[in-house]
Structure formats: structure tokens, C-alpha cells
Amino acid sequence: MTLNGRRVVLGVSGGIAAYKSCILARRLTESGAAVDVVLTAAATEFVRPLTFEALTRRPVLSSLWERGRALSHVELARDAELIVLAPATANLLARAAQGIADDLLTAILLAAEVPVVAAPGMNDAMFAHPATQANLTTLRERGWLIVGPAVGALAEGPSDRPGRMAEPEAILVQAERLLRAAGSALRDRHVVVTAGPTREQLDPVRVITNPSSGRMGYRLAEAAYARGARVTLIAGPTTLEPPVGPDLVRITSTAELCAALEQSLPQADVLLMAAAPADFRPAERSDAKRPRADGPLTLSLEPTPDVLERTAAARRPGSVVVGFALEVGSGLTRAREKLDQKRLDLVVLNRVDEPGSGFEVDTNRITLITRDGHEESELMTKRAAAEVILDRVERLL
Ligand code: CTP
């Protein structure tokens, strides 16, 4: 519940993408925010207020003239911490840019003194029109954050120009970042996260790797971005959807991971080393594919460089370095040794043999080990575990 008790006005104007705003209303509510949905008259033609009322469990407003709710625009503007507009139609952007307040939503926009995130959604020609572009420039200059629009299919057919509203996930990420950055020690800090396995090539078609999915690192990158950090995510081969916000650097081998880290570490305030580098690589790489008919194959493997050790010299003084230890059995002693040997500020211990923890699952039970002692967590989602880890990193900063 990263947005517990936060107050958000979700303004929905009359475009077909209004149906996607239902998902946004739901996700904001699930994050703990109190969401007041305000519909323009045109929006009520696309989605019924009752839908939003059921999703947010709060009254939904659309008129300035509702009896018993006089001055509701002033109250909503005063209580909100953030206004999200999705979809923001060309008409809504035009009225907002001009300061017109002829319905509840535009009256709130004029009365509010809080950040605004707008997700334009409209026909591609309407978006490209100089009037719309000029209005967007005006609104950006006033501090509005504009998310999207994306290029892709419109309700009226395929398109190769921007117009389609950004996906709810992309809007949510920016809304969360605006709400959370102000209170976070990670705001404007540079956080480098490594994630996923590395892959060592045996021959052109065979590799040595491990089953790391990259999930823990990806959730850490998302959570750090939501706290206002500038995030570089260095990721080994994974099939995960790239997170919205962080800069993604793709690597394959452990040597490439070292090289990528050497580049980004000198600017980093925090390193979260969640990657699972392959610990061994073939002593010799064959350029030809060895036929199976040749019979048994004996491999000679050499240890890969310890990335954390190799890159230690590139660390910025005062930066916080977090290592991860995947152990079978308690592993506390071994994890403490890693804290010292690798000169880490924090080790996150994971047990592979515990139900719900380890590779390829969405949950984790972690133990945080610092020089002052250790703390064990409950079984939780990897995203929640990421929040626990970052709370600790903020204290270390
Ligand atoms: N790590 C690293 N370079 C490697 C292997 C691991 O920098 N070649 C990092 C991991 O990203 C992790 C931490 O070191 O943050 C601990 O990883 P782990 O595999 O548990 O430790 P190892 O040092 O490989 O120790 P061992 O395999 O002997 O337990």
C-alpha cells in the first residue's frame, strides 16, 4: 500500500480511452489512495459514474450544480495532493490551457495548486494539430507532466502517429512518483540496479546460466523510480516487460556486466546488486558447434570475476552498496562473511529452499543484514520486499 491515505483527483474526459481509466482508478485505490473521480459530461457517455463508484468506493462527481455539493470544486481542489487527467481530450487540454472553468473538472483545475499529470488520448490528427500542440506547450510550461500519447491502434483503426492514451501502468508510475518523491531520501539520487542472470557461451548455441528471472531487480528498479530516483537498470537475459521509467542497459555475460557497471558506478549513489552472475564460464569457447555424436564432453570451467570486487574501485565514496546472497539453509554466517569480504553496507539474504522464495516466484522472504545486526521479514511480494529494502537503503543514505 504505497499510497496509503494519499488524496488523488482522477479527472476523466470524453474519449474512448475512458474505459482504461477504470483500471487506473482501481490500481490507485489498491495502492491505498483515496480517489475522487470527476467526469466531464462527455465522459459519462463512455463510462457510467457507477463503474468508478464501485471501483473507488467513493462518490463520483460530474456536475458543478449538484444539490448539497455547492463549492465541491473548491473542496476537491483543496484536499487533493495530485490531479491525474486520463484521458485528457483535445477539448479538455484547450479549456485548461485557456483557464476556462465551465464544468466541475475545469473548475477544479483552476482552483487547485497541486501537480497535474495528464495523459492525452485522442485521434492522431487532433493530437498533431498546432492548436493542441500549442496548448500542450503552455501546460508543460505551467508544470504539467504529460504522459504519452503512444503510437498504436486507435478506436477508428490502425495509426502510426501518436494519439492513443498511454497505458494505465505508465500513468500510474508517474502519479506514484509525483506523490512519493517529496518524502524520499532517494529523490534525484542515481540508483543502479543489476538484475537477472548472466550467460556464458560454450559454443555458438550452448550456454551456462542459472534460473534467475530478474524479478527482484526489476521490482527494485520500479520502486526506486517511484521514490523519485534516477534509475539505471542493468539486466541480463530475461523475458520480463521493461519497467516504465528506469533506463535499461542490456548485458549478456559477466564480463559485460562488469563493463556496464564500471561505466555507471562513478555517478551512482546506490548500487543494488540483485543480478545472479554465472559463477563459472568455459575456460575455452569453441567457435564451432560440437556434434553430439562425438560422445561425452568434458568441460573445463573457470570462475567468473567477482563483479562486486572487480568494480569496487569505481564506487563513489559515501555511496550505499547492497549485495544479495542466495543460500541453501539459514546462510546467515555466510551472508555476514559476504558483507565483510565484499565491503557491502547491506546484504539481502534469500533462501532458495524456502517455499515461496527464490527463483521464478513472485514472492520472497528476506533477511536484511547490516553491521548492526539482522532483521527477518514475512513472506511478501517481491515488490513489497523491494519497498522494505529501499526503506533500509534510505536510512543508510
Ligand atoms: N556477485 C558478483 N559477482 C559474481 C557473483 C556474485 O558480484 N561473479 C554478487 C551477486 O550479485 C550478489 C553477491 O555477489 O549481490 C552474492 O552473490 P552469491 O552468488 O551469493 O555469492 P558468491 O560471491 O558467488 O559466493 P558463493 O557462490 O561462494 O556463495
Short mmCIF file of C-alpha atoms and ligand atoms in Angstrom, two decimals:
data_model
loop_
_atom_site.label_atom_id
_atom_site.label_comp_id
_atom_site.label_asym_id
_atom_site.label_seq_id
_atom_site.Cartn_x
_atom_site.Cartn_y
_atom_site.Cartn_z
CA MET A 1 0.00 0.00 0.00
CA THR A 2 2.49 2.60 -1.19
CA LEU A 3 -0.08 5.44 -1.43
CA ASN A 4 -1.90 4.90 1.86
CA GLY A 5 -4.18 7.83 2.66
CA ARG A 6 -2.97 9.97 -0.28
CA ARG A 7 -5.69 12.05 -1.98
CA VAL A 8 -5.95 11.96 -5.75
CA VAL A 9 -8.47 13.53 -8.10
CA LEU A 10 -8.83 11.43 -11.26
CA GLY A 11 -10.36 13.59 -13.98
CA VAL A 12 -11.82 11.69 -16.91
CA SER A 13 -12.84 13.47 -20.10
CA GLY A 14 -14.87 12.16 -23.03
CA GLY A 15 -12.70 9.87 -25.10
CA ILE A 16 -12.94 6.16 -25.81
CA ALA A 17 -9.84 5.56 -23.65
CA ALA A 18 -12.09 6.36 -20.63
CA TYR A 19 -12.58 2.61 -20.24
CA LYS A 20 -8.85 2.26 -19.48
CA SER A 21 -9.21 4.85 -16.72
CA CYS A 22 -11.33 2.33 -14.82
CA ILE A 23 -8.17 0.23 -14.48
CA LEU A 24 -6.25 3.30 -13.36
CA ALA A 25 -8.93 4.10 -10.73
CA ARG A 26 -8.73 0.55 -9.49
CA ARG A 27 -4.92 0.42 -9.31
CA LEU A 28 -4.72 3.78 -7.48
CA THR A 29 -7.33 2.56 -4.99
CA GLU A 30 -5.46 -0.74 -4.50
CA SER A 31 -2.32 1.27 -3.70
CA GLY A 32 -4.20 2.83 -0.79
CA ALA A 33 -5.07 6.22 -2.32
CA ALA A 34 -8.45 7.89 -1.80
CA VAL A 35 -9.50 8.54 -5.39
CA ASP A 36 -12.15 11.15 -6.23
CA VAL A 37 -13.23 10.56 -9.79
CA VAL A 38 -14.57 13.60 -11.63
CA LEU A 39 -16.17 13.01 -15.02
CA THR A 40 -16.88 15.57 -17.70
CA ALA A 41 -20.38 15.35 -19.21
CA ALA A 42 -18.88 13.76 -22.33
CA ALA A 43 -17.07 11.13 -20.24
CA THR A 44 -20.39 9.93 -18.79
CA GLU A 45 -21.38 8.98 -22.36
CA PHE A 46 -18.49 6.48 -22.42
CA VAL A 47 -18.41 5.13 -18.85
CA ARG A 48 -21.11 5.28 -16.21
CA PRO A 49 -20.28 7.00 -12.90
CA LEU A 50 -21.42 3.84 -11.10
CA THR A 51 -18.46 1.91 -12.55
CA PHE A 52 -15.98 4.31 -10.94
CA GLU A 53 -18.01 4.46 -7.73
CA ALA A 54 -17.78 0.67 -7.38
CA LEU A 55 -14.04 0.68 -8.11
CA THR A 56 -13.09 3.55 -5.79
CA ARG A 57 -15.87 3.12 -3.20
CA ARG A 58 -16.26 6.89 -3.17
CA PRO A 59 -18.90 9.19 -4.67
CA VAL A 60 -18.22 10.19 -8.27
CA LEU A 61 -18.91 13.75 -9.32
CA SER A 62 -19.55 15.33 -12.66
CA SER A 63 -21.61 18.48 -12.21
CA LEU A 64 -20.92 21.88 -10.71
CA TRP A 65 -24.60 22.19 -9.90
CA GLU A 66 -25.32 19.10 -7.80
CA ARG A 67 -27.59 19.96 -4.85
CA GLY A 68 -25.93 19.57 -1.48
CA ARG A 69 -22.48 19.76 -3.11
CA ALA A 70 -22.13 23.51 -3.63
CA LEU A 71 -18.46 24.53 -3.81
CA SER A 72 -17.38 20.91 -4.24
CA HIS A 73 -14.78 22.10 -6.76
CA VAL A 74 -13.10 24.23 -4.11
CA GLU A 75 -13.11 21.40 -1.57
CA LEU A 76 -11.75 18.84 -4.02
CA ALA A 77 -9.06 21.24 -5.23
CA ARG A 78 -8.03 21.99 -1.65
CA ASP A 79 -7.91 18.38 -0.46
CA ALA A 80 -6.20 16.80 -3.46
CA GLU A 81 -2.45 16.17 -3.45
CA LEU A 82 -2.36 15.32 -7.15
CA ILE A 83 -4.66 15.58 -10.16
CA VAL A 84 -4.48 12.88 -12.83
CA LEU A 85 -6.25 13.52 -16.15
CA ALA A 86 -6.85 10.37 -18.18
CA PRO A 87 -7.83 10.57 -20.90
CA ALA A 88 -7.17 14.26 -21.48
CA THR A 89 -9.01 15.05 -24.72
CA ALA A 90 -8.04 17.88 -27.07
CA ASN A 91 -11.05 19.80 -25.77
CA LEU A 92 -10.06 19.40 -22.11
CA LEU A 93 -6.46 20.47 -22.85
CA ALA A 94 -7.75 23.52 -24.74
CA ARG A 95 -10.07 24.59 -21.93
CA ALA A 96 -7.37 24.03 -19.30
CA ALA A 97 -4.77 25.99 -21.29
CA GLN A 98 -7.19 28.92 -21.59
CA GLY A 99 -8.22 28.82 -17.92
CA ILE A 100 -11.84 28.18 -18.82
CA ALA A 101 -13.84 26.78 -15.89
CA ASP A 102 -17.21 25.83 -17.33
CA ASP A 103 -17.64 22.46 -15.64
CA LEU A 104 -16.60 20.78 -12.40
CA LEU A 105 -13.34 19.30 -13.71
CA THR A 106 -12.01 22.52 -15.27
CA ALA A 107 -13.13 24.50 -12.18
CA ILE A 108 -11.05 22.14 -10.03
CA LEU A 109 -8.07 22.58 -12.38
CA LEU A 110 -8.29 26.34 -11.98
CA ALA A 111 -8.72 26.25 -8.20
CA ALA A 112 -6.06 23.60 -7.45
CA GLU A 113 -2.44 24.37 -6.63
CA VAL A 114 -1.13 20.79 -6.86
CA PRO A 115 0.81 18.87 -9.53
CA VAL A 116 -1.11 17.68 -12.58
CA VAL A 117 -0.34 14.58 -14.67
CA ALA A 118 -2.19 14.49 -17.98
CA ALA A 119 -2.43 11.54 -20.36
CA PRO A 120 -3.66 12.86 -23.70
CA GLY A 121 -5.83 10.45 -25.66
CA MET A 122 -7.37 11.44 -28.98
CA ASN A 123 -7.40 10.94 -32.74
CA ASP A 124 -3.86 11.26 -34.19
CA ALA A 125 -4.72 14.25 -36.40
CA MET A 126 -6.31 16.08 -33.45
CA PHE A 127 -3.12 15.47 -31.45
CA ALA A 128 -0.87 16.70 -34.29
CA HIS A 129 -2.99 19.86 -34.78
CA PRO A 130 -0.98 23.03 -33.99
CA ALA A 131 -3.71 24.18 -31.58
CA THR A 132 -3.35 21.03 -29.47
CA GLN A 133 0.45 21.21 -29.62
CA ALA A 134 0.41 24.87 -28.53
CA ASN A 135 -1.91 24.03 -25.64
CA LEU A 136 0.41 21.23 -24.53
CA THR A 137 3.40 23.58 -24.63
CA THR A 138 1.51 26.06 -22.45
CA LEU A 139 0.51 23.37 -19.96
CA ARG A 140 4.04 21.93 -19.80
CA GLU A 141 5.39 25.41 -19.12
CA ARG A 142 2.94 25.62 -16.22
CA GLY A 143 4.49 22.47 -14.77
CA TRP A 144 2.08 19.81 -16.00
CA LEU A 145 3.61 16.40 -16.60
CA ILE A 146 2.38 14.99 -19.91
CA VAL A 147 2.48 11.18 -20.22
CA GLY A 148 2.24 9.81 -23.78
CA PRO A 149 0.34 9.61 -26.02
CA ALA A 150 1.55 6.35 -27.50
CA VAL A 151 1.68 5.30 -31.13
CA GLY A 152 -0.66 2.44 -31.91
CA ALA A 153 -4.15 1.34 -32.81
CA LEU A 154 -6.89 3.93 -32.28
CA ALA A 155 -10.59 3.07 -31.89
CA GLU A 156 -11.06 4.18 -35.51
CA GLY A 157 -8.29 1.92 -36.85
CA PRO A 158 -4.51 1.46 -37.05
CA SER A 159 -2.24 4.52 -36.82
CA ASP A 160 1.49 5.17 -36.96
CA ARG A 161 1.27 8.55 -35.22
CA PRO A 162 0.87 9.39 -31.51
CA GLY A 163 -2.70 9.75 -30.23
CA ARG A 164 -3.56 6.64 -28.27
CA MET A 165 -3.63 7.18 -24.50
CA ALA A 166 -0.63 5.78 -22.56
CA GLU A 167 -1.31 2.52 -20.75
CA PRO A 168 -2.68 2.82 -17.18
CA GLU A 169 0.58 1.34 -15.82
CA ALA A 170 2.68 4.15 -17.35
CA ILE A 171 0.34 6.81 -15.93
CA LEU A 172 0.28 5.16 -12.52
CA VAL A 173 4.09 5.10 -12.31
CA GLN A 174 4.32 8.87 -12.90
CA ALA A 175 1.47 9.59 -10.46
CA GLU A 176 3.13 7.50 -7.77
CA ARG A 177 6.49 9.19 -8.37
CA LEU A 178 4.97 12.66 -8.01
CA LEU A 179 3.26 11.66 -4.77
CA ARG A 180 6.20 9.84 -3.19
CA ALA A 181 9.37 11.64 -4.29
CA ALA A 182 8.89 14.63 -1.99
CA GLY A 183 9.21 12.48 1.14
CA SER A 184 12.02 10.23 -0.06
CA ALA A 185 15.78 10.33 0.53
CA LEU A 186 16.13 8.73 -2.91
CA ARG A 187 14.66 11.73 -4.73
CA ASP A 188 17.01 12.82 -7.55
CA ARG A 189 19.61 10.26 -6.42
CA HIS A 190 21.17 7.97 -9.01
CA VAL A 191 20.36 4.33 -8.30
CA VAL A 192 21.97 1.49 -10.28
CA VAL A 193 20.22 -1.87 -10.15
CA THR A 194 21.56 -5.10 -11.67
CA ALA A 195 19.10 -7.89 -12.39
CA GLY A 196 18.76 -11.32 -13.89
CA PRO A 197 21.28 -14.00 -14.77
CA THR A 198 24.34 -13.74 -16.96
CA ARG A 199 25.04 -16.19 -19.75
CA GLU A 200 28.42 -17.66 -20.64
CA GLN A 201 28.74 -19.05 -24.15
CA LEU A 202 30.16 -22.59 -24.52
CA ASP A 203 29.86 -22.67 -28.28
CA PRO A 204 27.61 -20.78 -30.73
CA VAL A 205 24.43 -22.49 -29.45
CA ARG A 206 25.10 -23.63 -25.87
CA VAL A 207 25.34 -21.59 -22.69
CA ILE A 208 25.97 -21.84 -18.96
CA THR A 209 23.49 -19.82 -16.93
CA ASN A 210 21.15 -20.07 -13.93
CA PRO A 211 17.38 -19.82 -13.41
CA SER A 212 17.33 -16.22 -12.10
CA SER A 213 14.24 -14.48 -13.53
CA GLY A 214 15.36 -10.91 -12.78
CA ARG A 215 12.11 -10.18 -10.92
CA MET A 216 13.65 -8.94 -7.67
CA GLY A 217 15.90 -6.48 -9.55
CA TYR A 218 13.07 -5.26 -11.77
CA ARG A 219 10.81 -4.63 -8.76
CA LEU A 220 13.66 -2.75 -7.05
CA ALA A 221 14.16 -0.58 -10.12
CA GLU A 222 10.43 0.23 -10.27
CA ALA A 223 10.25 1.01 -6.56
CA ALA A 224 13.35 3.27 -6.66
CA TYR A 225 11.89 5.14 -9.64
CA ALA A 226 8.58 5.57 -7.78
CA ARG A 227 10.55 7.24 -4.97
CA GLY A 228 11.92 9.85 -7.36
CA ALA A 229 15.33 8.31 -8.11
CA ARG A 230 17.08 8.35 -11.47
CA VAL A 231 17.42 4.65 -12.15
CA THR A 232 19.75 2.65 -14.40
CA LEU A 233 18.71 -0.98 -14.68
CA ILE A 234 21.46 -3.28 -15.97
CA ALA A 235 19.73 -6.51 -16.93
CA GLY A 236 20.88 -9.92 -18.08
CA PRO A 237 18.73 -12.08 -20.37
CA THR A 238 15.14 -12.10 -19.06
CA THR A 239 11.71 -12.12 -20.66
CA LEU A 240 10.30 -9.53 -18.24
CA GLU A 241 8.50 -6.46 -19.55
CA PRO A 242 10.90 -3.46 -19.23
CA PRO A 243 9.76 -1.22 -16.36
CA VAL A 244 8.39 2.25 -17.16
CA GLY A 245 10.87 4.95 -16.07
CA PRO A 246 14.30 3.37 -15.49
CA ASP A 247 16.97 3.43 -18.24
CA LEU A 248 17.55 -0.14 -19.35
CA VAL A 249 21.04 -1.43 -20.24
CA ARG A 250 21.07 -4.98 -21.58
CA ILE A 251 24.06 -7.26 -20.98
CA THR A 252 24.69 -10.96 -21.56
CA SER A 253 27.94 -12.16 -19.97
CA THR A 254 29.51 -11.50 -16.58
CA ALA A 255 32.31 -9.57 -18.33
CA GLU A 256 29.69 -7.31 -19.96
CA LEU A 257 28.07 -6.78 -16.56
CA CYS A 258 31.45 -5.65 -15.18
CA ALA A 259 31.93 -3.25 -18.10
CA ALA A 260 28.41 -1.75 -17.74
CA LEU A 261 28.93 -1.25 -14.01
CA GLU A 262 32.31 0.39 -14.46
CA GLN A 263 30.54 2.93 -16.70
CA SER A 264 27.63 3.75 -14.39
CA LEU A 265 29.12 3.33 -10.90
CA PRO A 266 31.10 6.58 -10.74
CA GLN A 267 27.81 8.57 -10.77
CA ALA A 268 25.80 6.19 -8.57
CA ASP A 269 24.62 6.99 -5.05
CA VAL A 270 23.24 3.49 -4.58
CA LEU A 271 24.10 0.11 -6.12
CA LEU A 272 21.59 -2.71 -5.72
CA MET A 273 23.41 -5.81 -6.94
CA ALA A 274 20.46 -8.16 -7.43
CA ALA A 275 21.91 -9.89 -10.51
CA ALA A 276 22.88 -13.54 -10.32
CA PRO A 277 26.06 -13.65 -12.42
CA ALA A 278 27.03 -17.09 -13.66
CA ASP A 279 29.81 -18.11 -11.28
CA PHE A 280 31.69 -20.22 -13.83
CA ARG A 281 32.44 -19.91 -17.51
CA PRO A 282 34.07 -22.27 -20.00
CA ALA A 283 37.86 -21.94 -19.91
CA GLU A 284 37.74 -22.12 -23.71
CA ARG A 285 34.95 -21.11 -26.02
CA SER A 286 34.54 -23.16 -29.16
CA ASP A 287 33.62 -21.34 -32.35
CA ALA A 288 32.11 -24.45 -33.87
CA LYS A 289 29.09 -26.38 -32.68
CA ARG A 290 30.30 -29.66 -31.27
CA PRO A 291 28.25 -32.59 -32.64
CA ARG A 292 26.57 -34.82 -30.05
CA ALA A 293 27.78 -37.87 -31.95
CA ASP A 294 31.34 -37.03 -30.79
CA GLY A 295 30.40 -38.63 -27.48
CA PRO A 296 30.80 -37.44 -23.88
CA LEU A 297 32.05 -33.91 -23.37
CA THR A 298 34.30 -32.89 -20.51
CA LEU A 299 34.16 -29.22 -19.71
CA SER A 300 36.82 -27.18 -18.08
CA LEU A 301 35.27 -24.23 -16.25
CA GLU A 302 36.93 -21.23 -14.65
CA PRO A 303 35.35 -18.91 -12.09
CA THR A 304 33.99 -15.64 -13.47
CA PRO A 305 35.34 -12.45 -11.91
CA ASP A 306 33.57 -11.35 -8.76
CA VAL A 307 31.77 -8.33 -10.16
CA LEU A 308 31.38 -6.54 -6.84
CA GLU A 309 35.08 -6.97 -6.11
CA ARG A 310 36.18 -6.02 -9.62
CA THR A 311 34.14 -2.81 -9.62
CA ALA A 312 34.91 -1.78 -6.03
CA ALA A 313 37.38 0.87 -7.22
CA ALA A 314 34.68 2.57 -9.33
CA ARG A 315 32.35 3.15 -6.35
CA ARG A 316 31.72 6.69 -5.28
CA PRO A 317 32.78 7.47 -1.70
CA GLY A 318 29.71 7.58 0.54
CA SER A 319 27.57 5.51 -1.81
CA VAL A 320 25.47 2.64 -0.47
CA VAL A 321 26.22 -0.80 -1.89
CA VAL A 322 23.75 -3.63 -1.41
CA GLY A 323 24.59 -7.27 -2.19
CA PHE A 324 22.26 -10.24 -2.40
CA ALA A 325 23.02 -13.70 -1.12
CA LEU A 326 21.13 -16.75 -2.23
CA GLU A 327 21.77 -19.55 0.22
CA VAL A 328 20.51 -23.03 0.93
CA GLY A 329 19.74 -23.40 4.65
CA SER A 330 20.00 -20.48 7.07
CA GLY A 331 23.10 -18.98 5.42
CA LEU A 332 23.34 -16.18 7.97
CA THR A 333 27.03 -16.77 8.72
CA ARG A 334 27.94 -16.97 5.02
CA ALA A 335 25.93 -13.81 4.29
CA ARG A 336 27.75 -11.96 7.09
CA GLU A 337 31.06 -13.04 5.56
CA LYS A 338 29.94 -11.61 2.19
CA LEU A 339 29.07 -8.31 3.91
CA ASP A 340 32.68 -8.04 5.13
CA GLN A 341 34.53 -9.59 2.18
CA LYS A 342 32.71 -7.56 -0.45
CA ARG A 343 32.69 -4.40 1.70
CA LEU A 344 28.90 -4.05 1.48
CA ASP A 345 26.59 -1.82 3.51
CA LEU A 346 23.70 -4.27 3.39
CA VAL A 347 23.19 -7.90 2.37
CA VAL A 348 19.74 -9.17 1.43
CA LEU A 349 19.62 -12.86 2.22
CA ASN A 350 17.24 -15.12 0.34
CA ARG A 351 16.74 -18.79 0.96
CA VAL A 352 16.30 -20.86 -2.21
CA ASP A 353 14.90 -23.83 -0.32
CA GLU A 354 12.10 -21.98 1.45
CA PRO A 355 8.56 -22.24 0.00
CA GLY A 356 7.61 -19.02 -1.84
CA SER A 357 11.21 -17.73 -2.03
CA GLY A 358 13.99 -17.84 -4.59
CA PHE A 359 13.95 -18.13 -8.37
CA GLU A 360 10.96 -17.62 -10.67
CA VAL A 361 8.35 -16.84 -7.99
CA ASP A 362 6.73 -13.51 -7.27
CA THR A 363 7.22 -13.67 -3.51
CA ASN A 364 10.18 -13.63 -1.21
CA ARG A 365 11.12 -13.90 2.44
CA ILE A 366 14.22 -11.84 3.05
CA THR A 367 16.64 -11.18 5.86
CA LEU A 368 18.40 -7.81 5.91
CA ILE A 369 21.93 -7.96 7.30
CA THR A 370 23.94 -4.88 8.22
CA ARG A 371 26.90 -4.36 10.51
CA ASP A 372 24.39 -3.64 13.31
CA GLY A 373 22.51 -6.93 13.13
CA HIS A 374 19.81 -8.60 11.10
CA GLU A 375 16.06 -8.33 10.52
CA GLU A 376 13.84 -11.05 9.07
CA SER A 377 10.74 -10.26 7.02
CA GLU A 378 7.48 -12.11 6.44
CA LEU A 379 6.76 -13.80 3.12
CA MET A 380 5.72 -10.94 0.81
CA THR A 381 5.55 -9.99 -2.87
CA LYS A 382 8.87 -9.04 -4.45
CA ARG A 383 7.52 -5.51 -4.92
CA ALA A 384 6.77 -5.25 -1.19
CA ALA A 385 10.23 -6.72 -0.45
CA ALA A 386 11.71 -4.02 -2.71
CA GLU A 387 9.99 -1.35 -0.59
CA VAL A 388 11.39 -2.88 2.63
CA ILE A 389 14.91 -2.95 1.13
CA LEU A 390 14.64 0.67 -0.04
CA ASP A 391 13.37 1.84 3.37
CA ARG A 392 16.60 0.44 4.76
CA VAL A 393 18.73 1.98 2.00
CA GLU A 394 17.17 5.38 2.72
CA ARG A 395 18.23 5.05 6.36
CA LEU A 396 21.77 4.11 5.28
CA LEU A 397 21.97 7.14 2.98
N1 CTP B 1 28.24 -11.48 -7.33
C1 CTP B 1 29.21 -10.80 -8.04
N2 CTP B 1 29.99 -11.45 -8.94
C2 CTP B 1 29.88 -12.78 -9.13
C3 CTP B 1 28.90 -13.50 -8.41
C4 CTP B 1 28.11 -12.81 -7.49
O1 CTP B 1 29.33 -9.59 -7.87
N3 CTP B 1 30.63 -13.38 -10.03
C5 CTP B 1 27.38 -10.72 -6.41
C6 CTP B 1 25.91 -11.02 -6.57
O2 CTP B 1 25.29 -10.14 -7.48
C7 CTP B 1 25.36 -10.82 -5.17
C8 CTP B 1 26.54 -11.16 -4.29
O3 CTP B 1 27.70 -11.09 -5.12
O4 CTP B 1 24.97 -9.50 -4.92
C9 CTP B 1 26.47 -12.53 -3.68
O5 CTP B 1 26.23 -13.49 -4.66
P1 CTP B 1 26.40 -15.05 -4.34
O6 CTP B 1 26.25 -15.85 -5.59
O7 CTP B 1 25.54 -15.40 -3.17
O8 CTP B 1 27.89 -15.04 -3.82
P2 CTP B 1 29.27 -15.53 -4.37
O9 CTP B 1 30.23 -14.43 -4.10
O10 CTP B 1 29.18 -16.05 -5.74
O11 CTP B 1 29.57 -16.65 -3.29
P3 CTP B 1 29.34 -18.22 -3.30
O12 CTP B 1 28.84 -18.61 -4.64
O13 CTP B 1 30.71 -18.71 -2.99
O14 CTP B 1 28.38 -18.44 -2.19
#
